[in-house]
Short mmCIF file of C-alpha atoms in Angstrom, two decimals:
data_model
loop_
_atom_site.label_atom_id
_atom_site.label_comp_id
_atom_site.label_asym_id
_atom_site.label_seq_id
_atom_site.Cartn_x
_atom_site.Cartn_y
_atom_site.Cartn_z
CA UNK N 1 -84.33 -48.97 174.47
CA UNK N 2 -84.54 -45.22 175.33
CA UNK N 3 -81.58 -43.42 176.68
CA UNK N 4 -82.74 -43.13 179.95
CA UNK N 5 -83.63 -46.48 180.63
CA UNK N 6 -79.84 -47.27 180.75
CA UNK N 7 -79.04 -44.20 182.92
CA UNK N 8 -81.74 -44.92 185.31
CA UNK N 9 -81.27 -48.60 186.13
CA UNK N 10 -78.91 -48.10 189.07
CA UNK N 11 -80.95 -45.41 190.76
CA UNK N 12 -84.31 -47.36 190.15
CA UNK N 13 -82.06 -50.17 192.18
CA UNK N 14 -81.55 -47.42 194.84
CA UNK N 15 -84.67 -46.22 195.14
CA UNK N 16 -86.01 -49.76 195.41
CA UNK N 17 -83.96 -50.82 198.54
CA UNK N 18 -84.71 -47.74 199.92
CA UNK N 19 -88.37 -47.89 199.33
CA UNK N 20 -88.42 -51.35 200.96
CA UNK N 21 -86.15 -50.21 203.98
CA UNK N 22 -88.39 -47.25 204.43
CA UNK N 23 -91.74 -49.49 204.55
CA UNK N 24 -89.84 -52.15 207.06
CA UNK N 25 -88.90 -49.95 209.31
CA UNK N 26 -92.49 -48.12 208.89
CA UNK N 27 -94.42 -51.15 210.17
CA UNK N 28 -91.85 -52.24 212.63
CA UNK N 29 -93.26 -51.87 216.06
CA UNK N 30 -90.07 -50.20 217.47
CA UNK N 31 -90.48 -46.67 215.50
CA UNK N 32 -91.11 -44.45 218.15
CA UNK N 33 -92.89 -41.00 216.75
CA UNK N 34 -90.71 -38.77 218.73
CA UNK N 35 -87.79 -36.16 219.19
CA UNK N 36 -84.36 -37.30 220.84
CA UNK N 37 -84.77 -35.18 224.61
CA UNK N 38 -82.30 -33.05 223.37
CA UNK N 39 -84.37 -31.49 220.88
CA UNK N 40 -88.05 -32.30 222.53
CA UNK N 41 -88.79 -28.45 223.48
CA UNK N 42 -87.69 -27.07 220.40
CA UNK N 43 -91.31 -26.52 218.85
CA UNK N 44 -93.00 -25.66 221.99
CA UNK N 45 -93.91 -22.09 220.91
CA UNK N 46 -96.34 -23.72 218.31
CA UNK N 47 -99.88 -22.63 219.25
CA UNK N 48 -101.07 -25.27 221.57
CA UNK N 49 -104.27 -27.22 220.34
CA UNK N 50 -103.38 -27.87 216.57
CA UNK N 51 -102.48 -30.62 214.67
CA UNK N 52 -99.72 -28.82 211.82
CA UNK N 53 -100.01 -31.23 209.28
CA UNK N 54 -99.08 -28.97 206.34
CA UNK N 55 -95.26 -28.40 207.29
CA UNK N 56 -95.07 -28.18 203.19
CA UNK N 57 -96.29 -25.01 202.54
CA UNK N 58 -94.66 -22.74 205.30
CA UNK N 59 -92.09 -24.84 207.43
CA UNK N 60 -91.41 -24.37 211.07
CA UNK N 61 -88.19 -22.43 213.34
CA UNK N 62 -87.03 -24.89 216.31
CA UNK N 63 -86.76 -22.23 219.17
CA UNK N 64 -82.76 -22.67 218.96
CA UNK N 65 -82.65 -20.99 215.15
CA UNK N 66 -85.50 -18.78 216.08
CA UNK N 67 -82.70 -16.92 219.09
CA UNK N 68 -79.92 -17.11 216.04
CA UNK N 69 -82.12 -15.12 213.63
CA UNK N 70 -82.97 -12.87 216.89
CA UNK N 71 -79.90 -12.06 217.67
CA UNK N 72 -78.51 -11.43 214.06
CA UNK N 73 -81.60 -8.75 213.95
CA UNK N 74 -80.94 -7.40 217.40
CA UNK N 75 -77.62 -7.19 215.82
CA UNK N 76 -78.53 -4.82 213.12
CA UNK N 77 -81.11 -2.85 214.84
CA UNK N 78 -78.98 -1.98 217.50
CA UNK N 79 -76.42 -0.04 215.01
CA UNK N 80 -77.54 -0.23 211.42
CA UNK N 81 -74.67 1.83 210.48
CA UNK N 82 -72.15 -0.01 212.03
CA UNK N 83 -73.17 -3.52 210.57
CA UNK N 84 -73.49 -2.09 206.70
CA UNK N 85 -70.91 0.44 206.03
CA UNK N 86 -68.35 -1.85 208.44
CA UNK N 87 -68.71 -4.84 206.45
CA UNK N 88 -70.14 -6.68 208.90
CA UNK N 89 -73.94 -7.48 207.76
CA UNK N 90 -72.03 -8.60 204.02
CA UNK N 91 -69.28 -10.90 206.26
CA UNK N 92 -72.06 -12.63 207.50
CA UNK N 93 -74.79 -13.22 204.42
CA UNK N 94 -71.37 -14.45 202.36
CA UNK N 95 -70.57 -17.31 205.06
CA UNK N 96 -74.24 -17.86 204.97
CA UNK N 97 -73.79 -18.50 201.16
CA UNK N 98 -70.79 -20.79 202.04
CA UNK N 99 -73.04 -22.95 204.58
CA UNK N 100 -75.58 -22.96 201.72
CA UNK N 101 -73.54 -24.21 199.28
CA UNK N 102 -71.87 -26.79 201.42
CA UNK N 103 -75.58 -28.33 201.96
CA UNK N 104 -75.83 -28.97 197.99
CA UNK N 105 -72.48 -29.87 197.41
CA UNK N 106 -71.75 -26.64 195.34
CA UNK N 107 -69.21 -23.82 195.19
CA UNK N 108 -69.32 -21.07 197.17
CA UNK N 109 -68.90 -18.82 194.32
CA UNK N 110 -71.39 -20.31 192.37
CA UNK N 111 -74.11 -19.57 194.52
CA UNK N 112 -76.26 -17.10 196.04
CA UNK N 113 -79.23 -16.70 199.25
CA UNK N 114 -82.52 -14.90 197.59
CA UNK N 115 -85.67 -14.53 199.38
CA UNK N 116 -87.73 -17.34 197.95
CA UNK N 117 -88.29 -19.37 195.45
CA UNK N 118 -90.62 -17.58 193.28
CA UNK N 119 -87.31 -15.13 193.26
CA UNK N 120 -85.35 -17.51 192.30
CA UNK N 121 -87.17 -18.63 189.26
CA UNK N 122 -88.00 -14.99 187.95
CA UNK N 123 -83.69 -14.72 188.31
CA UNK N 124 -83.74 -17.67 185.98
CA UNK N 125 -86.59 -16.63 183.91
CA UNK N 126 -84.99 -13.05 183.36
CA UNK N 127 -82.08 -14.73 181.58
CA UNK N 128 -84.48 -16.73 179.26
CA UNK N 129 -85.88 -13.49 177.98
CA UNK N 130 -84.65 -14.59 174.21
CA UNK N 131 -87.11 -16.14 171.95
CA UNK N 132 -87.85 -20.10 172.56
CA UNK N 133 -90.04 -22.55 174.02
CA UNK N 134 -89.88 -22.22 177.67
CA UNK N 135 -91.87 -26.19 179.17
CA UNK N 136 -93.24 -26.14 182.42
CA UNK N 137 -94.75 -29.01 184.19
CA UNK N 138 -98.68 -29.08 184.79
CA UNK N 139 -98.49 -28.75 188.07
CA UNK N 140 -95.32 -26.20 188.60
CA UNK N 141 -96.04 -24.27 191.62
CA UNK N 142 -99.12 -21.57 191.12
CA UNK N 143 -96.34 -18.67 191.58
CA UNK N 144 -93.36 -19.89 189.57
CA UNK N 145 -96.38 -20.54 186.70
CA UNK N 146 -97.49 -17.16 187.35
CA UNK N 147 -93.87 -15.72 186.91
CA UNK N 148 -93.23 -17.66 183.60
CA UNK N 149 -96.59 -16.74 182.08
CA UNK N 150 -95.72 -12.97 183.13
CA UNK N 151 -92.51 -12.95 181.72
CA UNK N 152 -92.88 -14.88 178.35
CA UNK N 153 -96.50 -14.67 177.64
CA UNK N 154 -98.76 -18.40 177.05
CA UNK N 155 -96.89 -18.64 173.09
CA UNK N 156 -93.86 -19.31 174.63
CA UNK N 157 -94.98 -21.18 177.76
CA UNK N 158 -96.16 -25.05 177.16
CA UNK N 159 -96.88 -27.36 179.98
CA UNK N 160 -96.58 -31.20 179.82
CA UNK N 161 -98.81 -33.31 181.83
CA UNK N 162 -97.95 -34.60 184.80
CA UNK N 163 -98.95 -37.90 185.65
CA UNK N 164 -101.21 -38.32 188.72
CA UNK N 165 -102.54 -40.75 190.37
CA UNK N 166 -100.41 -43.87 189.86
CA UNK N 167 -97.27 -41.31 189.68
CA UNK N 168 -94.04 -43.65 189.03
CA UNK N 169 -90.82 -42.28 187.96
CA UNK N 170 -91.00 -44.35 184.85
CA UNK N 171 -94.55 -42.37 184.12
CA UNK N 172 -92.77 -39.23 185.03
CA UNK N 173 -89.93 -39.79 182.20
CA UNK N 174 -91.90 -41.13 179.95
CA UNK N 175 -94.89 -37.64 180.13
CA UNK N 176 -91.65 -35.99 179.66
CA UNK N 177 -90.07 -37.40 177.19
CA UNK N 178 -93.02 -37.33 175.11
CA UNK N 179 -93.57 -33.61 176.16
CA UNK N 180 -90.01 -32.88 174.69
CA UNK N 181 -90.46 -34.66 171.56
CA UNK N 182 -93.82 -32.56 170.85
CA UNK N 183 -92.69 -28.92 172.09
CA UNK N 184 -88.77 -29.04 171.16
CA UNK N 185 -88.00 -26.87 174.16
CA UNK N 186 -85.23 -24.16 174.26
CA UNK N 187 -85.85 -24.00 178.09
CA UNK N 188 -86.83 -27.00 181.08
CA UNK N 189 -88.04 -26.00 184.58
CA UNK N 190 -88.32 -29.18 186.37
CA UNK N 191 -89.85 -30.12 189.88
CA UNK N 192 -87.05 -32.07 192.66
CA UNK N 193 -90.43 -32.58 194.94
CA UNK N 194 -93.17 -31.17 193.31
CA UNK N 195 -95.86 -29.33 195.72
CA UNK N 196 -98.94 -30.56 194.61
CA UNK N 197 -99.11 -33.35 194.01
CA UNK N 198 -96.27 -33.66 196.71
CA UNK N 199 -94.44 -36.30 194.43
CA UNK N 200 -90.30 -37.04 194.83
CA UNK N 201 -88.99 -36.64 190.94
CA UNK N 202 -86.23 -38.69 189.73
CA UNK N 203 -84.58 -35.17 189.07
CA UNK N 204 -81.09 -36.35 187.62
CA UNK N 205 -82.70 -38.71 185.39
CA UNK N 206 -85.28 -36.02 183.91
CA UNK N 207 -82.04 -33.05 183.20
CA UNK N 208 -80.21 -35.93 181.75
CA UNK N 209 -83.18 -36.82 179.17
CA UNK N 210 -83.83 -33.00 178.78
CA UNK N 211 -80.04 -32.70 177.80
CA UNK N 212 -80.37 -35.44 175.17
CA UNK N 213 -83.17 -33.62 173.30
CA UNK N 214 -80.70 -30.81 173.02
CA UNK N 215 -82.59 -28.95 175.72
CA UNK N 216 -80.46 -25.42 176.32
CA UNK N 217 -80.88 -24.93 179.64
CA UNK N 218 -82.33 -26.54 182.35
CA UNK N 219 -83.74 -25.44 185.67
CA UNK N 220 -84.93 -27.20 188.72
CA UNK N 221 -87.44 -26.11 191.50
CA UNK N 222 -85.97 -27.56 194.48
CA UNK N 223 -88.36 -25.94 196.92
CA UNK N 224 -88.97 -28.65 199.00
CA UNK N 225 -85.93 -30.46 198.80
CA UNK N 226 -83.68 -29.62 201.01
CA UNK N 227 -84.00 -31.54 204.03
CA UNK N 228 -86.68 -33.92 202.62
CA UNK N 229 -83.99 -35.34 200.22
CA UNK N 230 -80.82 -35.92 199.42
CA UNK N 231 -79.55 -32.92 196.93
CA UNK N 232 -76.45 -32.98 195.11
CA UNK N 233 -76.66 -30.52 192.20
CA UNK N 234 -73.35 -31.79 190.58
CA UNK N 235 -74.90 -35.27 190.77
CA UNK N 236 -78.13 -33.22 189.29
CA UNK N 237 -76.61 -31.73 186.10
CA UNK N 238 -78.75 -28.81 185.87
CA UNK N 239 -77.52 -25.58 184.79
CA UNK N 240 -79.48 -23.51 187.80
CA UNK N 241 -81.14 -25.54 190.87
CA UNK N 242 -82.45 -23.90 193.87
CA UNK N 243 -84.14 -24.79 197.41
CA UNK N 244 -85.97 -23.37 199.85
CA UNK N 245 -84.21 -23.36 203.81
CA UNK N 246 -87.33 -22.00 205.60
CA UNK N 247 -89.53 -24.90 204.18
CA UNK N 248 -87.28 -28.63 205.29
CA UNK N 249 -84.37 -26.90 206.48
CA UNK N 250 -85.33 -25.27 209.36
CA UNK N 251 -84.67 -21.27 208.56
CA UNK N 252 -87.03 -18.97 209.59
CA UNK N 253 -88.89 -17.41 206.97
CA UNK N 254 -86.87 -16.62 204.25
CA UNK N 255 -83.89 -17.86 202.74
CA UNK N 256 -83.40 -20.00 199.48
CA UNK N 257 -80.72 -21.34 198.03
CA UNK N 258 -79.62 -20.72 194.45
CA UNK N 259 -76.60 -22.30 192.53
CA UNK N 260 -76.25 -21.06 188.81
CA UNK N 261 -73.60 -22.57 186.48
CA UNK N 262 -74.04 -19.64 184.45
CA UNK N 263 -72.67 -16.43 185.41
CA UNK N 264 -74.30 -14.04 183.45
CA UNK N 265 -77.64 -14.13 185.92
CA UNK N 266 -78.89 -10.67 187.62
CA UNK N 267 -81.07 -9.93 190.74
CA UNK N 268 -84.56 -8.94 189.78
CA UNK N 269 -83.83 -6.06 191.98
CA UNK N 270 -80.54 -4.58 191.91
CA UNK N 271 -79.30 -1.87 194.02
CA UNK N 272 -75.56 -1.11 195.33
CA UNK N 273 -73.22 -3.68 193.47
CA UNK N 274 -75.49 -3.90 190.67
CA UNK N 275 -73.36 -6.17 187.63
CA UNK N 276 -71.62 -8.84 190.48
CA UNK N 277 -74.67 -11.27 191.30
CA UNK N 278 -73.63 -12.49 194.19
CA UNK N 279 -73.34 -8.83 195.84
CA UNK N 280 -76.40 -8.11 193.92
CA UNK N 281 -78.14 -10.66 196.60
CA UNK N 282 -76.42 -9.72 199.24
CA UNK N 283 -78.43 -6.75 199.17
CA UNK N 284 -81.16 -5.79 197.10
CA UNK N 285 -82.16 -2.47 199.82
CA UNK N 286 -83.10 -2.52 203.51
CA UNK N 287 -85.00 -5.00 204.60
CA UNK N 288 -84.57 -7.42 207.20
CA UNK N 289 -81.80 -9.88 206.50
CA UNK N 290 -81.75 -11.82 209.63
CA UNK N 291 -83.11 -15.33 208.11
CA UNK N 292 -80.54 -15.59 205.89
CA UNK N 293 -77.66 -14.61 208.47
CA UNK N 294 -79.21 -17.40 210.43
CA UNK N 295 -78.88 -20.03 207.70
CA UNK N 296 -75.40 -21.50 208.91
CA UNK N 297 -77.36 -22.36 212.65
CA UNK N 298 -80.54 -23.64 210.40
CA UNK N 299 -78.43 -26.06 208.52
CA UNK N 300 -76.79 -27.05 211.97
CA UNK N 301 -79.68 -27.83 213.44
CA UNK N 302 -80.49 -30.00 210.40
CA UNK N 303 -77.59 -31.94 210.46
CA UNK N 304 -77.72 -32.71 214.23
CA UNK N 305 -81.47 -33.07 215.14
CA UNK N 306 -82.29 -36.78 216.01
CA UNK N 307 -85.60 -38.70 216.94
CA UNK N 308 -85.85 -40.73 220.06
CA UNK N 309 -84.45 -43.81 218.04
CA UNK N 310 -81.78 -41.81 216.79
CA UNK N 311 -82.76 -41.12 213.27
CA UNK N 312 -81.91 -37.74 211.35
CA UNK N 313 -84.54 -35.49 210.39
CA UNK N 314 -85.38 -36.68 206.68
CA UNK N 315 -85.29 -40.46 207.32
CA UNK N 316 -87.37 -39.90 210.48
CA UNK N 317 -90.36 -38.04 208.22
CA UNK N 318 -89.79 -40.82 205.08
CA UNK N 319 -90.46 -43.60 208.05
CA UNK N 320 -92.95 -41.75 209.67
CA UNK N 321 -95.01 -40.88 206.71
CA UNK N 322 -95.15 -44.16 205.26
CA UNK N 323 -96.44 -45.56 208.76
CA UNK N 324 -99.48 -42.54 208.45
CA UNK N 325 -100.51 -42.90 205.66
CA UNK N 326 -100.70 -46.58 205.92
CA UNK N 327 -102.96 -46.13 209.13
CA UNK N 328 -105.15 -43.89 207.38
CA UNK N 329 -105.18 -45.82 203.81
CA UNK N 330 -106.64 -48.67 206.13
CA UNK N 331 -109.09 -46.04 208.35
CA UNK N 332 -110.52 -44.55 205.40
CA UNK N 333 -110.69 -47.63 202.99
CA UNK N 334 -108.80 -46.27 199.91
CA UNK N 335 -106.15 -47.00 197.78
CA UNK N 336 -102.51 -45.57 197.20
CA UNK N 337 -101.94 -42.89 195.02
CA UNK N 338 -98.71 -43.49 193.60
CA UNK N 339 -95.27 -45.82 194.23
CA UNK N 340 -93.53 -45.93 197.14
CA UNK N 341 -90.40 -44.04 195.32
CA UNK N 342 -92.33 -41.03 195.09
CA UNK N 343 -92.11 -40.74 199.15
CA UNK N 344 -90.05 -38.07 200.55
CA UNK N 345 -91.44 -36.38 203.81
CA UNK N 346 -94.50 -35.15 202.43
CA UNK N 347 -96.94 -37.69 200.55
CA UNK N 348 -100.15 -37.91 198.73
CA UNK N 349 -103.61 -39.64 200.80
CA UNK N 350 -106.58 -40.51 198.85
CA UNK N 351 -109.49 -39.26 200.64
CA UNK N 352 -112.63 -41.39 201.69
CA UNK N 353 -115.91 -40.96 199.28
CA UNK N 354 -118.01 -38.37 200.51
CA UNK N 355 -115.83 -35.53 200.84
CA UNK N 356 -117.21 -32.42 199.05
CA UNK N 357 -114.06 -30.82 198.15
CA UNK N 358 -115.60 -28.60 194.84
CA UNK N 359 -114.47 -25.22 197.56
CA UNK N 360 -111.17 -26.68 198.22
CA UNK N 361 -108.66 -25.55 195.43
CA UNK N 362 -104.64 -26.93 196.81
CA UNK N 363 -102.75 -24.29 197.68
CA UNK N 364 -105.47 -21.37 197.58
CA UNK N 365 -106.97 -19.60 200.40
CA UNK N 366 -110.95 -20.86 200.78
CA UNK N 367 -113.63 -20.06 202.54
CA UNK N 368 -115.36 -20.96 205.69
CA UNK N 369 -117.74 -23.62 204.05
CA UNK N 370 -114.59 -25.63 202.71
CA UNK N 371 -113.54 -29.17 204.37
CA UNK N 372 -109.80 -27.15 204.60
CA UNK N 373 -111.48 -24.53 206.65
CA UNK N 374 -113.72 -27.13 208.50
CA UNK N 375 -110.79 -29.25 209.89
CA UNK N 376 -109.24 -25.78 211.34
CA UNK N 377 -111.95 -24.52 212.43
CA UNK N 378 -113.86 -27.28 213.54
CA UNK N 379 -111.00 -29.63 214.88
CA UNK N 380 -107.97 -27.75 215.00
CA UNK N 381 -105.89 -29.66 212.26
CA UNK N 382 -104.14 -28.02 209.49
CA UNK N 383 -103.65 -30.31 206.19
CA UNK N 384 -103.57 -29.47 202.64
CA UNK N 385 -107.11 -31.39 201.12
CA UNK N 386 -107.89 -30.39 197.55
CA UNK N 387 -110.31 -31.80 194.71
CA UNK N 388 -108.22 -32.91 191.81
CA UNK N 389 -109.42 -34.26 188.26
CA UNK N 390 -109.11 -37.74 189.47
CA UNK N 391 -110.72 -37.38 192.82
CA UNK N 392 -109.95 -35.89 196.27
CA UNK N 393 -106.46 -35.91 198.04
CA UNK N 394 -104.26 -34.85 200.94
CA UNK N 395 -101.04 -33.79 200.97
CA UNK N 396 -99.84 -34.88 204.43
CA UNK N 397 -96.65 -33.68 205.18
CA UNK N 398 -94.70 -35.38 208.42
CA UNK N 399 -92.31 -33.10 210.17
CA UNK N 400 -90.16 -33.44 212.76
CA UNK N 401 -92.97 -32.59 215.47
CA UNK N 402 -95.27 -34.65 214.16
CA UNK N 403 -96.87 -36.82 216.82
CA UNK N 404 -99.49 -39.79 217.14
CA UNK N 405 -102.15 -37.29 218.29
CA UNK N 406 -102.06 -35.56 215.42
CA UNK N 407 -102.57 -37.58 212.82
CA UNK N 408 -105.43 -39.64 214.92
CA UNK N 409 -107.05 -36.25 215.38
CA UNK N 410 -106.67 -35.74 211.61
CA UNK N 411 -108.26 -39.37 210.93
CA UNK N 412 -111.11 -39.29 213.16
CA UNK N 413 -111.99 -35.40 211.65
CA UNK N 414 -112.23 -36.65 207.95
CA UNK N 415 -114.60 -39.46 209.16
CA UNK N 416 -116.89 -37.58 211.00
CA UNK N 417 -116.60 -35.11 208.07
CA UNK N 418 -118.19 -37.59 205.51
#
C-alpha cells in the first residue's frame, strides 16, 4: 500500500459525506438561489443585461467593500504625505496582513499581501533560483507557467500530466506520484483549485506525498481558494501557500495572500525597506494600495454574507453548482466530467456535440467568430467554454449573485448555438 493511501483515508471519508450532503441538498426542492435581504443590493452596480458566469477569472466587489476600498483611497489622495511619512498607510496594510492571516489560520508574521498571484509565485520562484528540477502541473495557470519557464528555462521546468476528464483525487495522486518518481524534483508547485480545468485538489494529501519523495520545497497556488474552500495552511504542510482575495473573497482587484515558512524570501520589486519582506510588500513604490487596505472589510463581508436559506457564501456556490450543472448535464445530454469531490464553487460542464470550439483557447482572449465571443455578444452571458484534448468544456463558476435566469439564459444560448 502506498503512503498516501493511509494518510488519505479519513479525508476521502470527509470528502465523501460532504459530496453526498452537497448533492442532497442540491436536488432538494427547498434551495432557494438567492441572497439573504440583507445583502440582496450588494451587486447591483453589475452591468444590467448579463449573465456573469465566469466569477473565476476576475471576481466581483459587493458595493459595501467597494465604499471601504473608496474611502481608504480618498484617504490617501486627500494627503499623500500625511498617510506615508505618518505611518498611517503602513498601520493599515500590516492589520490587513493580520486579517489575512487570520483567514488561513497563519501567523501574522509569517505572511505578507502582494498584488497577485502571478507575484506571488515569481517571490517563490526567485528563491528557487539554485540548480534543480522545478515540476509543474500540466495545466498550472498560463502566467505562473510563463513565470517558471522565464525564470528557470524548459531544462529545469517538467510538467506532469494532469488527469482530465474523469479527474478523482485518487487519479490526481497517483499522475503525481508517478510524476515524482520519473523527474526526482528539487521543487513542487501544486494547484489548491486548479483554473482550468476548475478541479478541487486534495492539496494536503499531494505536499504530504511530495514530502515523502524527499521533495525540498513545496509550493501551492491557492488562487481560487479562498472562499471556495476551506484553507488551513498548517493543516496544508506546504512550505509557501498563497490565495487570491479579489477572486472568492470579495476584495476589489488586488490583493493576495502569501504565507512563507521560510524567511529568506524577497519582493520581486524592492524599494524602501528592502532586506525585511514583509515591509518589502508593504510597499514596493506608489501605486494605489487601497484593495489591500480594504482586505479586513473583504474578509468581513465573507464571513457574514448569507443566502436567503441562510447558508454562507462557499456552501451556497458548492449547492448551487451541483444543482446547475445537473440541469444542464440533463439539457444538453452529456456526461460528468469528473467526481463529485472535485466540486468547489466553480465546476467543469461537458458541452453538447456540435460546438465548434477550435477559436476558443480557456483563458485567452478570442475573437469575434468564437462561441466565447458569441454568447457575449450574441446573448449577453459570460462563461469560460474552451476546446480541450478530450472534447469541449465549461468552466461554470456559481457566485454569490448567481441567479436562475442566468444559467437558463446560458442553457438555452449553447442550444441554439449547436
Amino acid at each position: 500500500m502506498r503512503l498516501h493511501a493511509v494518510q488519505r483515508t479519513t479525508r476521502q471519508f470527509l470528502l465523501r459525506t460532504r459530496a453526498a450532503l452537497s448533492r442532497r441538498a442540491a436536488t432538494s426542492a427547498s434551495f432557494t438561489r438567492a441572497s439573504a435581504a440583507a445583502f440582496a443590493s450588494d451587486f447591483d452596480h453589475h452591468a444590467p443585461g448579463i449573465a456573469r458566469l465566469n466569477h473565476g477569472s476576475f471576481g466581483a466587489t459587493p458595493a459595501p467593500v467597494l465604499a471601504a476600498t473608496e474611502a481608504c483611497r480618498a484617504r490617501w489622495l486627500a494627503q499623500l504625505d500625511d498617510e506615508y511619512f505618518s505611518g498611517a498607510l503602513d498601520a493599515e496594510l500590516q492589520a490587513a496582513t493580520a486579517a489575512a492571516a487570520d483567514a488561513i489560520g497563519a501567523p501574522a508574521a509569517e505572511t505578507a499581501l502582494v498584488e497577485n498571484a502571478t507575484v506571488a509565485a515569481a517571490v517563490v520562484f526567485r528563491r528557487w533560483s539554485k540548480e534543480g528540477t522545478v515540476l509543474l502541473p500540466a495545466n498550472a495557470y498560463g502566467g505562473v507557467r510563463a513565470s517558471a519557464l522565464s525564470m528557470f528555462g524548459p531544462r529545469r521546468v517538467k510538467e506532469w500530466p494532469f488527469p482530465f476528464p474523469g479527474t478523482s483525487h485518487e487519479l490526481v495522486l497517483d499522475w503525481l506520484d508517478q510524476a515524482l518518481t520519473q523527474h526526482d524534483p528539487r521543487y513542487v508547485l501544486l494547484d489548491h483549485v486548479s483554473s482550468q480545468p476548475a478541479v478541487v485538489c486534495p492539496v494536503a494529501e499531494m505536499v504530504a506525498l511530495c514530502r515523502s519523495r524527499g521533495v525540498a520545497e513545496v509550493a501551492v497556488d491557492g488562487a481560487h481558494a479562498l472562499g471556495q474552500v476551506p484553507v488551513d495552511v498548517d493543516a496544508i504542510g506546504a512550505d509557501y501557500y498563497f490565495s487570491n482575495l479579489h477572486k472568492w473573497a470579495f476584495a476589489a482587484p488586488t490583493a493576495t495572500v502569501l504565507h512563507s515558512l521560510r524567511r529568506e524570501l524577497r519582493h520581486v520589486v524592492p524599494s524602501w525597506g528592502a532586506g525585511d519582506f514583509a515591509a518589502e510588500c508593504r510597499w514596493t513604490g506608489t501605486r494605489d494600495y487601497a484593495a489591500m487596505r480594504a482586505v479586513p472589510a473583504a474578509l468581513a463581508y465573507l464571513q457574514n454574507w448569507r443566502s436567503a436559506e441562510d447558508l454562507p457564501a462557499p456552501d451556497f456556490n458548492r449547492v448551487g453548482l451541483r444543482r446547475a450543472i445537473d440541469d444542464l448535464q440533463t439539457a444538453w445530454g452529456v456526461d460528468e466530467a469528473y467526481h463529485e469531490e472535485c466540486l468547489g464553487s466553480m465546476g467543469m460542464v461537458r458541452l453538447p456535440a456540435g460546438l465548434d470550439l477550435s477559436k476558443d483557447i480557456p483563458g485567452q482572449p478570442v475573437g469575434p467568430d468564437s462561441v466565447r465571443s458569441r454568447l457575449r455578444d450574441r446573448y449577453g452571458v459570460e462563461a469560460a467554454v474552451g476546446g480541450f484534448p478530450e472534447g469541449s468544456f465549461l468552466r461554470l463558476s456559481h457566485a454569490v449573485y448567481t441567479s436562475d435566469d442566468d444559467l437558463g439564459r446560458l442553457r438555452d444560448a449553447v442550444l441554439e448555438l449547436v
